[in-house]
Amino acid sequence: MDRIELFTDTARDLVDAEDPGAVFFRFLASVVRLTSRNKALCDALETAGAGHFAPSPGAGQDFDEALEALLTRAQRAGAVRRDVGMTDLRALLVGCLSMERARGAGDPKGDASGRMTALMCDALRATPSVTKLPPEGGKRNESRCEVCGGALAVARTGRPARYCGGACRQKAHRARGRTRRP
């Protein structure tokens, strides 16, 4: 409940910010980032939107009102599609939280990559644009196979791999053999 009230207060503080579109998208991204690793908080945000938040029913309504104020300002500024309402935004936010949580569960470090958040924000933009997505799997500095360009798994020995598997290793060996022959 305290975190939802913090989100509400933050949204209220941001209502008068200079760039309403950028503020709106940063706020959504931060809510997802701060909430996706906490199942109880995800559940609380979901039930708060439905008005069934038991500890404090007003907290969910206050959060929705503050979020709607940010949405309205961003729409007036032309940054967010005009056909998006609070019902749509709530569904996207809860869905995004769920997807980032599921993606983070598959990552042993628990780092959510932000891919779903970037896709959600692109869906809300008024002008068609494509945000550069974080790499699949959330690995920013991953190495690529020299032959096929596929992602390389980190070796247990810590030695950097050059090929994704035996087939690519064999192709590279054959290519080296062809270049050495006179």
Short mmCIF file of C-alpha atoms in Angstrom, two decimals, residues 30-128:
data_model
loop_
_atom_site.label_atom_id
_atom_site.label_comp_id
_atom_site.label_asym_id
_atom_site.label_seq_id
_atom_site.Cartn_x
_atom_site.Cartn_y
_atom_site.Cartn_z
CA SER A 30 9.51 3.23 -13.59
CA VAL A 31 6.27 1.78 -12.18
CA VAL A 32 6.85 -1.41 -14.17
CA ARG A 33 10.55 -1.59 -13.25
CA LEU A 34 9.90 -1.05 -9.53
CA THR A 35 6.87 -3.32 -9.36
CA SER A 36 7.58 -6.28 -11.64
CA ARG A 37 9.88 -8.10 -9.19
CA ASN A 38 7.32 -7.93 -6.36
CA LYS A 39 4.34 -10.26 -6.88
CA ALA A 40 2.37 -8.80 -3.98
CA LEU A 41 2.75 -5.30 -5.39
CA CYS A 42 1.75 -6.50 -8.88
CA ASP A 43 -1.36 -8.09 -7.38
CA ALA A 44 -2.09 -4.93 -5.38
CA LEU A 45 -1.90 -2.73 -8.48
CA GLU A 46 -4.17 -5.12 -10.35
CA THR A 47 -6.80 -5.18 -7.62
CA ALA A 48 -6.43 -1.44 -6.96
CA GLY A 49 -7.54 -0.74 -10.52
CA ALA A 50 -10.61 -2.90 -10.06
CA GLY A 51 -11.50 -0.99 -6.88
CA HIS A 52 -11.11 -4.08 -4.68
CA PHE A 53 -7.97 -3.04 -2.81
CA ALA A 54 -8.84 -4.25 0.70
CA PRO A 55 -6.33 -2.34 2.88
CA SER A 56 -7.35 1.02 1.48
CA PRO A 57 -9.93 1.19 -1.34
CA GLY A 58 -9.17 4.88 -1.83
CA ALA A 59 -5.50 4.17 -2.64
CA GLY A 60 -6.39 2.45 -5.91
CA GLN A 61 -8.78 5.22 -6.91
CA ASP A 62 -6.19 7.90 -6.05
CA PHE A 63 -3.57 6.11 -8.14
CA ASP A 64 -5.97 5.88 -11.09
CA GLU A 65 -6.84 9.58 -10.83
CA ALA A 66 -3.18 10.62 -10.71
CA LEU A 67 -2.32 8.31 -13.63
CA GLU A 68 -5.29 9.63 -15.61
CA ALA A 69 -4.06 13.20 -15.09
CA LEU A 70 -0.66 12.23 -16.54
CA LEU A 71 -2.37 10.42 -19.41
CA THR A 72 -4.62 13.39 -20.22
CA ARG A 73 -1.70 15.84 -20.26
CA ALA A 74 0.35 13.54 -22.48
CA GLN A 75 -2.61 13.17 -24.86
CA ARG A 76 -3.11 16.94 -25.03
CA ALA A 77 0.59 17.33 -25.82
CA GLY A 78 0.16 14.88 -28.72
CA ALA A 79 2.50 12.24 -27.28
CA VAL A 80 -0.10 9.56 -26.49
CA ARG A 81 -2.87 8.22 -28.70
CA ARG A 82 -6.20 9.96 -28.06
CA ASP A 83 -8.21 6.74 -28.31
CA VAL A 84 -6.57 5.27 -25.18
CA GLY A 85 -8.56 5.50 -21.97
CA MET A 86 -7.86 4.48 -18.41
CA THR A 87 -9.37 1.03 -18.92
CA ASP A 88 -6.92 0.41 -21.78
CA LEU A 89 -3.99 1.87 -19.86
CA ARG A 90 -4.77 -0.18 -16.76
CA ALA A 91 -4.98 -3.40 -18.83
CA LEU A 92 -1.69 -2.61 -20.59
CA LEU A 93 0.05 -1.75 -17.33
CA VAL A 94 -1.10 -4.91 -15.53
CA GLY A 95 -0.30 -7.04 -18.58
CA CYS A 96 3.13 -5.48 -18.90
CA LEU A 97 3.83 -6.08 -15.21
CA SER A 98 2.86 -9.71 -15.63
CA MET A 99 5.01 -10.19 -18.75
CA GLU A 100 8.08 -8.47 -17.28
CA ARG A 101 7.64 -10.57 -14.15
CA ALA A 102 7.45 -13.78 -16.22
CA ARG A 103 10.52 -12.79 -18.26
CA GLY A 104 12.42 -11.92 -15.08
CA ALA A 105 11.55 -15.29 -13.54
CA GLY A 106 13.42 -17.04 -16.36
CA ASP A 107 16.51 -14.93 -15.68
CA PRO A 108 18.61 -16.25 -12.78
CA LYS A 109 19.68 -12.73 -11.86
CA GLY A 110 16.03 -11.56 -11.91
CA ASP A 111 16.82 -8.63 -14.21
CA ALA A 112 13.78 -7.62 -16.21
CA SER A 113 14.94 -6.64 -19.66
CA GLY A 114 12.35 -3.94 -20.27
CA ARG A 115 11.33 -5.36 -23.67
CA MET A 116 7.65 -5.57 -22.77
CA THR A 117 7.74 -2.06 -21.32
CA ALA A 118 9.25 -0.69 -24.53
CA LEU A 119 6.57 -2.49 -26.57
CA MET A 120 3.81 -1.12 -24.32
CA CYS A 121 5.13 2.42 -24.64
CA ASP A 122 5.34 2.10 -28.44
CA ALA A 123 1.72 0.93 -28.52
CA LEU A 124 0.66 4.06 -26.60
CA ARG A 125 2.57 6.58 -28.74
CA ALA A 126 0.50 8.92 -30.91
CA THR A 127 3.00 8.93 -33.75
CA PRO A 128 4.14 5.64 -35.17
#
